[in-house]
Tab-separated table of C-alpha atoms and ligand atoms in Angstrom:
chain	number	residue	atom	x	y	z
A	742	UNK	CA	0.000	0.000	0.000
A	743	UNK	CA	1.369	3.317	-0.708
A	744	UNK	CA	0.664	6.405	0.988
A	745	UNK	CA	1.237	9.937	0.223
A	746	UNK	CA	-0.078	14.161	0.547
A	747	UNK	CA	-3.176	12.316	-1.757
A	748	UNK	CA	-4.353	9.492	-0.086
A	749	UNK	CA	-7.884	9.494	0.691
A	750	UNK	CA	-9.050	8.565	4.259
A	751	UNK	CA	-12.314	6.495	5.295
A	752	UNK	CA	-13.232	4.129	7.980
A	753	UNK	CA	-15.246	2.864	10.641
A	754	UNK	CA	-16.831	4.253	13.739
A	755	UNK	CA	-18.169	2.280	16.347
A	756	UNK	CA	-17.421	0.583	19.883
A	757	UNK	CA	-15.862	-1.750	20.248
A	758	UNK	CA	-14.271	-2.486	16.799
A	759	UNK	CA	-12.522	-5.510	17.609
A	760	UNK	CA	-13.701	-7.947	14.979
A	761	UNK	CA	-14.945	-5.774	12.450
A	762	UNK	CA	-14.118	-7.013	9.315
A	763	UNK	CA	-15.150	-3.385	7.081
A	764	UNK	CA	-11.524	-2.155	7.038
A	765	UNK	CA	-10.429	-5.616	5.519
A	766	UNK	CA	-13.030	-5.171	2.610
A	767	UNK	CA	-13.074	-1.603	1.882
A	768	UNK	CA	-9.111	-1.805	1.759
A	769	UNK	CA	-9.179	-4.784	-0.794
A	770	UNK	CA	-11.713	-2.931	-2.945
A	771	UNK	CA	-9.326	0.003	-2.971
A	772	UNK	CA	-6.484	-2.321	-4.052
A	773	UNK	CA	-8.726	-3.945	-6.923
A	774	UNK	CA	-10.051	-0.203	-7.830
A	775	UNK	CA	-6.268	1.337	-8.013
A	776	UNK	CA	-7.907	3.675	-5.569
A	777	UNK	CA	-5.541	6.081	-3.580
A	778	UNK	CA	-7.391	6.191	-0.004
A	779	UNK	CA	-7.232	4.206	3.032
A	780	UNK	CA	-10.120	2.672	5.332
A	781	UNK	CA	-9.104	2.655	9.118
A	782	UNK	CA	-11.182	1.447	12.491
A	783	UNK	CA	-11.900	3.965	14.702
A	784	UNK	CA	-12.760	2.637	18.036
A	785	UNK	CA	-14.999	6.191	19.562
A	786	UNK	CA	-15.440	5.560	23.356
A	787	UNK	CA	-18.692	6.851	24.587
A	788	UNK	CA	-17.783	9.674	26.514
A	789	UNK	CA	-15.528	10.971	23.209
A	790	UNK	CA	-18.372	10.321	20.741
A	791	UNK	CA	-19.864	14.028	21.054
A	792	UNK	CA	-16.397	14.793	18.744
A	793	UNK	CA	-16.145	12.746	15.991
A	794	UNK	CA	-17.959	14.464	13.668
A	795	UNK	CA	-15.731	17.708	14.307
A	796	UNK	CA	-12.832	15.286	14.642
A	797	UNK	CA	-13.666	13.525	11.121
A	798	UNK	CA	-14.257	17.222	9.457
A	799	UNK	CA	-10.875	18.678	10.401
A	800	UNK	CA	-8.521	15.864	9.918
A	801	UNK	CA	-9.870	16.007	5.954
A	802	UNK	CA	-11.662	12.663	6.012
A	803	UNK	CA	-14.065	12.095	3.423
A	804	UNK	CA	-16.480	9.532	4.753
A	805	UNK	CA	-16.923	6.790	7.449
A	806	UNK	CA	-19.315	3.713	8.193
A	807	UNK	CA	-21.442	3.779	11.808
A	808	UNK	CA	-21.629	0.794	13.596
A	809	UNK	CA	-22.898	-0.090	17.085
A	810	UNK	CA	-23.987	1.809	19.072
A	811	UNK	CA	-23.919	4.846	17.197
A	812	UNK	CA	-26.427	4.210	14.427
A	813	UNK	CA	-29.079	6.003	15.634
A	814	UNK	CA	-26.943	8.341	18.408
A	815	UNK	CA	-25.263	10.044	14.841
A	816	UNK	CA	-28.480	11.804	13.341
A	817	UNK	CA	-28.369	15.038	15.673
A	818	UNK	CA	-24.078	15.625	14.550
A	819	UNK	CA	-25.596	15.669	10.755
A	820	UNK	CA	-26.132	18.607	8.326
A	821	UNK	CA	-28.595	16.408	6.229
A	822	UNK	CA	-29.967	13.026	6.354
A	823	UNK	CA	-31.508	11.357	2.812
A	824	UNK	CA	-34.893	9.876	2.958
A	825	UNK	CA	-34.339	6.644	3.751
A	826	UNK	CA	-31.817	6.843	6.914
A	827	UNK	CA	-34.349	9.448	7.753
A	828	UNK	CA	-37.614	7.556	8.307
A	829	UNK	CA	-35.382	4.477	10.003
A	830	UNK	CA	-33.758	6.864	12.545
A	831	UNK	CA	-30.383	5.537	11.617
A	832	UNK	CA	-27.271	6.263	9.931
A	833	UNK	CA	-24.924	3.924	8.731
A	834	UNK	CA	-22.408	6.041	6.236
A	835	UNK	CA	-21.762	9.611	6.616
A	836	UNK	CA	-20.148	11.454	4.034
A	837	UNK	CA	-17.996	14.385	4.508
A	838	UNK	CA	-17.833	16.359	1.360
A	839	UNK	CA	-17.100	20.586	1.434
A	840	UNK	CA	-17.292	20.468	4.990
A	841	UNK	CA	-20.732	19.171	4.933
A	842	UNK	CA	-21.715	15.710	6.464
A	843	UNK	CA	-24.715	13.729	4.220
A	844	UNK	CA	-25.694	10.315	6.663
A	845	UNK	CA	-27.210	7.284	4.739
A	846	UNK	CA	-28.273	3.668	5.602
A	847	UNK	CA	-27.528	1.097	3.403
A	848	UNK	CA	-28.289	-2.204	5.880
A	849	UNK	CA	-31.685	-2.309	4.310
A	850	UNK	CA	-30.883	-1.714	0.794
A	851	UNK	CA	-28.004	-3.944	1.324
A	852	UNK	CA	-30.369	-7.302	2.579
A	853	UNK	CA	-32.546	-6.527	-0.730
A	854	UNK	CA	-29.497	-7.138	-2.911
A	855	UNK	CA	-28.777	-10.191	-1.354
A	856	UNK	CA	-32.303	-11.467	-1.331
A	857	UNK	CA	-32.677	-10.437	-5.218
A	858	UNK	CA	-28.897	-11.753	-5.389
A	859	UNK	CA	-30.815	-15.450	-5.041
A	860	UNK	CA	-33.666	-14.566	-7.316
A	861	UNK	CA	-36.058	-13.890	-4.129
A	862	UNK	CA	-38.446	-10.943	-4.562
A	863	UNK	CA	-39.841	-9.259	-1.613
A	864	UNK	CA	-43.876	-10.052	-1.478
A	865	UNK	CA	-46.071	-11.229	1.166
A	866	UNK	CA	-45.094	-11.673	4.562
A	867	UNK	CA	-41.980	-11.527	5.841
A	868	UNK	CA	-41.364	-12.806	9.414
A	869	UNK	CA	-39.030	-10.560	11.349
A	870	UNK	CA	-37.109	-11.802	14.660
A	871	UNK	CA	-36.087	-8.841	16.797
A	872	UNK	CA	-37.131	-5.353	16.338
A	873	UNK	CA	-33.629	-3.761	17.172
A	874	UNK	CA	-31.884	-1.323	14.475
A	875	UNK	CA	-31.205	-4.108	11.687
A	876	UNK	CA	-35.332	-5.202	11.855
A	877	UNK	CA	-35.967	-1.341	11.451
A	878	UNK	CA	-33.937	-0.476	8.502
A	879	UNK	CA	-34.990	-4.372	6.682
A	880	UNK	CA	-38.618	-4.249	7.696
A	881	UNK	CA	-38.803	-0.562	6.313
A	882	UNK	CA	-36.918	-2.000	3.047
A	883	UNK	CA	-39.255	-4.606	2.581
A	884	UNK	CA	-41.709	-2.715	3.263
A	885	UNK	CA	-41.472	-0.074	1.058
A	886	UNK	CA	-40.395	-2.899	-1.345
A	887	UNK	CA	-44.363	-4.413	-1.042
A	888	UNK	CA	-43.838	-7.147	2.192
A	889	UNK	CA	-46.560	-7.144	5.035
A	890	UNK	CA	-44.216	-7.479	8.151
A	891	UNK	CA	-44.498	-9.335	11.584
A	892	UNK	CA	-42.086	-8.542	14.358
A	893	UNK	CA	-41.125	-10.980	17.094
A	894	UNK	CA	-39.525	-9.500	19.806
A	895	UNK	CA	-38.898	-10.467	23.225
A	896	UNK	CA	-39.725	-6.981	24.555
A	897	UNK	CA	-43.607	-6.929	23.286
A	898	UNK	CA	-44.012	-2.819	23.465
A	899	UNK	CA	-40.712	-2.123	21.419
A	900	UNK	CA	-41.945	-4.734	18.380
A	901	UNK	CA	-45.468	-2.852	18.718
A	902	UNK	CA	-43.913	0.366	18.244
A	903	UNK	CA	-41.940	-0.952	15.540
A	904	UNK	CA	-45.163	-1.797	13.797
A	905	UNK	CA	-46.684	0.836	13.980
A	906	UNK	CA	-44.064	3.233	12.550
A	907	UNK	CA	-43.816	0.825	9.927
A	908	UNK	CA	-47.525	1.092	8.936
A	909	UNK	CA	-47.309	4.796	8.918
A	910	UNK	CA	-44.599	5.356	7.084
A	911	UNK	CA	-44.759	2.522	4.149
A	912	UNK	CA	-48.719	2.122	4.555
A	913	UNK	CA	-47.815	-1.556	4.154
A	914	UNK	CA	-49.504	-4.209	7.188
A	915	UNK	CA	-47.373	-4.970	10.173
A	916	UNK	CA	-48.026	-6.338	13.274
A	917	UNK	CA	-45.953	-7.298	16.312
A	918	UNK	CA	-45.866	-10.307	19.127
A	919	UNK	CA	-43.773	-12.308	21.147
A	920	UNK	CA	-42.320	-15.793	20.935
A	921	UNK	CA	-45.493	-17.056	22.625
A	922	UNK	CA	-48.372	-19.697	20.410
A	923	UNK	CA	-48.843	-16.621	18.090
A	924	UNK	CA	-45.404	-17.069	16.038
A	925	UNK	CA	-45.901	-20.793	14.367
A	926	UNK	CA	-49.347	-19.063	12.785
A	927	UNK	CA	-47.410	-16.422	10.807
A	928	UNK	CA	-44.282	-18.802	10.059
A	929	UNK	CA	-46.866	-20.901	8.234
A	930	UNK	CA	-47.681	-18.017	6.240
A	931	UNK	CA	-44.922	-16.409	5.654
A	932	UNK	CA	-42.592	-16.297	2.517
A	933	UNK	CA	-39.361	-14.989	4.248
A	934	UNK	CA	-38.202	-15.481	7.647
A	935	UNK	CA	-35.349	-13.148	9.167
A	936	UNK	CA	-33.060	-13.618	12.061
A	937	UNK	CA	-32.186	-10.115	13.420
A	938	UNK	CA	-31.302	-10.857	16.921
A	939	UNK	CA	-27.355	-12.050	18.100
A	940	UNK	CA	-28.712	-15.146	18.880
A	941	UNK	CA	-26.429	-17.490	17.234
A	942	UNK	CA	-23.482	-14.872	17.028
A	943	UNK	CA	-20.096	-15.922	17.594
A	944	UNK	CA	-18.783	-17.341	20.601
A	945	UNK	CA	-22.668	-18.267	21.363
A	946	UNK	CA	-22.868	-20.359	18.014
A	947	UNK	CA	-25.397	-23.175	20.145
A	948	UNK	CA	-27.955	-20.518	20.300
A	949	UNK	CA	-31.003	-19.629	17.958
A	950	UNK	CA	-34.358	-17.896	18.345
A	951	UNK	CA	-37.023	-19.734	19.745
A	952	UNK	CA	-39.438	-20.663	16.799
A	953	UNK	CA	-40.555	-23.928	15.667
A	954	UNK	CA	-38.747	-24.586	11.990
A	955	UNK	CA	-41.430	-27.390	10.976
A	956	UNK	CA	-44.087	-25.038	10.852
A	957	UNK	CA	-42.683	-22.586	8.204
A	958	UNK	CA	-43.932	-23.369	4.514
A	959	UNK	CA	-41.310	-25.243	2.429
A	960	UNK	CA	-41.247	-22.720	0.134
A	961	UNK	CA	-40.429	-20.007	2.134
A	962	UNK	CA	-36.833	-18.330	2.736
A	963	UNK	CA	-34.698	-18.614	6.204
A	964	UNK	CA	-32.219	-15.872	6.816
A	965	UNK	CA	-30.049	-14.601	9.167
A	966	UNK	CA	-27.766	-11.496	9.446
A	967	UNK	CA	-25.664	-12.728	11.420
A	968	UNK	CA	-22.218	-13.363	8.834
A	969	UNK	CA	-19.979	-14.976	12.015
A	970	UNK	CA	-20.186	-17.614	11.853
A	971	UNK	CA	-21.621	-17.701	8.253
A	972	UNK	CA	-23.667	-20.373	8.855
A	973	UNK	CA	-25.355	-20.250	12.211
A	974	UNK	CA	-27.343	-22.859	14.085
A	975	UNK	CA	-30.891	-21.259	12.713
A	976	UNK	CA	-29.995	-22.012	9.233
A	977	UNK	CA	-28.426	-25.327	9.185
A	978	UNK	CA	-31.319	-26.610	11.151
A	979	UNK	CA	-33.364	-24.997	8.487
A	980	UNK	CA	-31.189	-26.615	5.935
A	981	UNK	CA	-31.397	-30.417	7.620
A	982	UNK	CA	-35.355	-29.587	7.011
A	983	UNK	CA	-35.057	-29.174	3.308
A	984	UNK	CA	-35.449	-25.374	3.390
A	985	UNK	CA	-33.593	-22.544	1.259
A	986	UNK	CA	-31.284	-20.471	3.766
A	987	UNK	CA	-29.380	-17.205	3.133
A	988	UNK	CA	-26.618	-16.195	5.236
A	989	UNK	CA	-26.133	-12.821	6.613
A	990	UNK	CA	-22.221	-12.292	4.868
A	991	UNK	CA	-24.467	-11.199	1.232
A	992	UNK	CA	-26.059	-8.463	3.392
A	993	UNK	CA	-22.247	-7.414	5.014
A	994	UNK	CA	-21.229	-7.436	1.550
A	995	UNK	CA	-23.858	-5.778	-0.249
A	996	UNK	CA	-24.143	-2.783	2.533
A	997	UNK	CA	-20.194	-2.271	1.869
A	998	UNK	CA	-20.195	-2.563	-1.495
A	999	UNK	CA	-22.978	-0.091	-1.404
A	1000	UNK	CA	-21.759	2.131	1.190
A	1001	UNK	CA	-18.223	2.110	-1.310
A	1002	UNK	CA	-19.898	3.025	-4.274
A	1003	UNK	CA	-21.630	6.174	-2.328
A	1004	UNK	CA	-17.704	7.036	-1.253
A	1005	UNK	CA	-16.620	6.536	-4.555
A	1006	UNK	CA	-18.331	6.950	-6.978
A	1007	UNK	CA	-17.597	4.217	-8.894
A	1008	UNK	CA	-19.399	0.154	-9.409
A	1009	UNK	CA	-17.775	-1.588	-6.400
A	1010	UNK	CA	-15.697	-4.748	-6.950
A	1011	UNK	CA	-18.230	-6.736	-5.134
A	1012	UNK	CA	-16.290	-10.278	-5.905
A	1013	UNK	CA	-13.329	-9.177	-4.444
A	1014	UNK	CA	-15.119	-7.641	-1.705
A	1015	UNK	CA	-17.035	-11.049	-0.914
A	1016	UNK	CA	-14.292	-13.223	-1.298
A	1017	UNK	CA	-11.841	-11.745	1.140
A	1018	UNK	CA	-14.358	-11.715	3.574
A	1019	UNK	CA	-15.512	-15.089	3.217
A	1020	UNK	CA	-11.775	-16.330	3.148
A	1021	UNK	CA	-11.882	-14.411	6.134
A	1022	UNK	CA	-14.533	-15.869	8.337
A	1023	UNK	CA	-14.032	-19.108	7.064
A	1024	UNK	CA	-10.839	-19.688	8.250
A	1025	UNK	CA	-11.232	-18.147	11.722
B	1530	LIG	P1	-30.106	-4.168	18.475
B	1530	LIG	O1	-30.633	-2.858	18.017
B	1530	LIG	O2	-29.421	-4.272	19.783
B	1530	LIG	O3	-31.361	-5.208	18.466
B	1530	LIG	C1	-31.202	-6.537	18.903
B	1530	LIG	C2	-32.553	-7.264	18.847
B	1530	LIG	O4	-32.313	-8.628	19.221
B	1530	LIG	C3	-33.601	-6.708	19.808
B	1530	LIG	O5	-34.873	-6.846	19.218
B	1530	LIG	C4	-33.465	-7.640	21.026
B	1530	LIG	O6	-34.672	-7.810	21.734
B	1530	LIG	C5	-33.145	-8.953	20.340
B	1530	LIG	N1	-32.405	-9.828	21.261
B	1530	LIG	C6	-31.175	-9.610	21.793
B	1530	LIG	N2	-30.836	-10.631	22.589
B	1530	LIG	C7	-31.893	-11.493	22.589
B	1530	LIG	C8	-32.146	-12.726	23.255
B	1530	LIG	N3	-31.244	-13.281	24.074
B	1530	LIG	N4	-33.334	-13.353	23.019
B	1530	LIG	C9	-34.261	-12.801	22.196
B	1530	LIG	N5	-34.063	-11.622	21.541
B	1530	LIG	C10	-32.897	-10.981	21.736
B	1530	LIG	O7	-29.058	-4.771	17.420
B	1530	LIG	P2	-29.038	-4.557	15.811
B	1530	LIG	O8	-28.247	-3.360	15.482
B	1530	LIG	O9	-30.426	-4.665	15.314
B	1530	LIG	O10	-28.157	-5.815	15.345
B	1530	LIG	C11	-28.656	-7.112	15.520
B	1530	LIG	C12	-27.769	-8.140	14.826
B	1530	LIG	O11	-27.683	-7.882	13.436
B	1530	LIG	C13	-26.323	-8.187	15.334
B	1530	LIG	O12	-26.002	-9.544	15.468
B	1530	LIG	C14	-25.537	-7.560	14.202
B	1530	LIG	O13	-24.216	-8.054	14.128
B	1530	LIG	C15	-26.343	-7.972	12.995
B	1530	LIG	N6	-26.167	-7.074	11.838
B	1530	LIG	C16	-25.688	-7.612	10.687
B	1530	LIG	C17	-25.525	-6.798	9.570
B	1530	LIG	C18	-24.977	-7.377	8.285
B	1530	LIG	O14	-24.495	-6.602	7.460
B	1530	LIG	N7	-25.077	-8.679	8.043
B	1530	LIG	C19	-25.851	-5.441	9.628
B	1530	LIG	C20	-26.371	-4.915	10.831
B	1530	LIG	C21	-26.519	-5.757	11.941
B	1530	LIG	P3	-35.130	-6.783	22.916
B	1530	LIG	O15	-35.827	-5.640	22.217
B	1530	LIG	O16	-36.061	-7.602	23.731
B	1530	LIG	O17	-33.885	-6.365	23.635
């Protein structure tokens, strides 16, 4: 990698960073690209987060990712917000550009290439589990993108809210309940099923939401978001029942390779960008 007065400066803002593996991908696209610029972790403790923005601004760099728990804690540090960060209340790509920051989202966008990726087009209903920041931005995508959504959550009133901004801002059907009798009624309807919770997240890999696999239709779609380990209990128990699974490293990819080309300005080399993370993550 060379360096010099020219080099351009992203990266990654969130706590903590540890295993992030953004500044592994965005680098390789910039080595792929020819691209002059550099992508960096920035671990922000809390108490230091009130500066980045000014920090970002006068050391000259041009753009950085927002991971957790900043999403959402972002939006007030922002000259403008586009439409679709907007209406999910979080940010995950700010651009600095003439001393003006633009915040974006690109989780949601970034599941709907993946889905489409497999030849699966949003329609019906889509099960959500967990109503956290990654259910917001993907049940607003699908949303907007003609799904009905249900959110299970194990905190009822946050799901219910969840719902209801939905239906208000997409006009699309939503609903919300917990893991109780209610859930095997909608997995028997549904036509996509999404893991948003950590459950099943590295070092916890024996974990998965509670939900009953058999009664999902055999057409239907199991994903999770989770991309460590790529294949997580949920979906290879989904996969011993015959089902089609999607892991969650298409969605990591896609919201990079999005997030890049918004940087950019320029298509993103999204094989290279998949297949140094997946070399990645599968040998760890
Ligand atoms: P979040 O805002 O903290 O939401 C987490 C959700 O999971 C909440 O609904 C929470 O329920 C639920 N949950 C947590 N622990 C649970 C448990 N033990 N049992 C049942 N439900 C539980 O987090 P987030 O930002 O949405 O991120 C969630 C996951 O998505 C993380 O694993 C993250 O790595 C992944 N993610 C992946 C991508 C990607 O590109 N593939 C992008 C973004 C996020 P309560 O409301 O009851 O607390």
């Amino acid at each position: 990698m060379h360096i010099d007065q020219e080099t351009k400066v992203f990266g990654l803002i969130g706590y903590p960073l540890s295993h992030s593996l953004s500044p592994l991908m965005h680098n390789q696209a910039f080595a792929v690209a020819g691209i002059n610029a550099v992508y960096l972790p920035f671990p922000v403790q809390p108490d230091l987060f009130s500066s980045v923005v000014n920090a970002a601004k006068t050391l000259g760099i041009q753009g950085f990712n927002v991971t957790i728990p900043y999403k959402e804690m972002i939006i007030p540090y922002l000259d403008e917000v586009d439409q679709e960060a907007g209406q999910c209340g979080s940010v995950n790509l700010v651009i600095i550009k003439e001393g003006r920051t633009l915040g974006f989202n690109t989780d949601g966008i970034g599941f709907l290439d993946s889905l489409r990726q497999e030849g699966h087009q949003p329609s019906g209903l889509a099960v959500i589990l967990g109503a956290g920041g990654a259910a917001r931005a993907l049940g607003y995508t699908l949303a907007m993108n003609g799904s009905q959504t249900v959110f299970v959550n194990r905190t009822l009133p946050r799901a219910q809210q969840l719902a209801q901004e939905i239906i208000s801002l997409t006009g699309q059907e939503s609903w919300a309940i917990d893991y109780g009798g209610q859930v095997n009624e909608y997995l028997g309807r549904a036509n996509l099923v999404v893991n948003t919770t950590p459950l099943g997240m590295f070092p916890d890999i024996d974990k998965m939401p509670d939900i009953d696999l058999y009664r999902v239709d055999s057409k239907a779609k199991i994903c999770d978001i989770i991309y460590n380990p790529v294949f997580t209990r949920l979906l290879k128990e989904a996969q011993d029942l015959g089902l089609r699974t999607m892991s969650g490293i298409g969605m990591f990819v896609n919201q990079g390779a999005r997030s890049w080309e918004l940087l950019i300005g320029k298509k993103a080399p999204w094989q290279e960008m998949y297949d140094v993370v997946q070399k990645r993550l599968l040998r760890d």
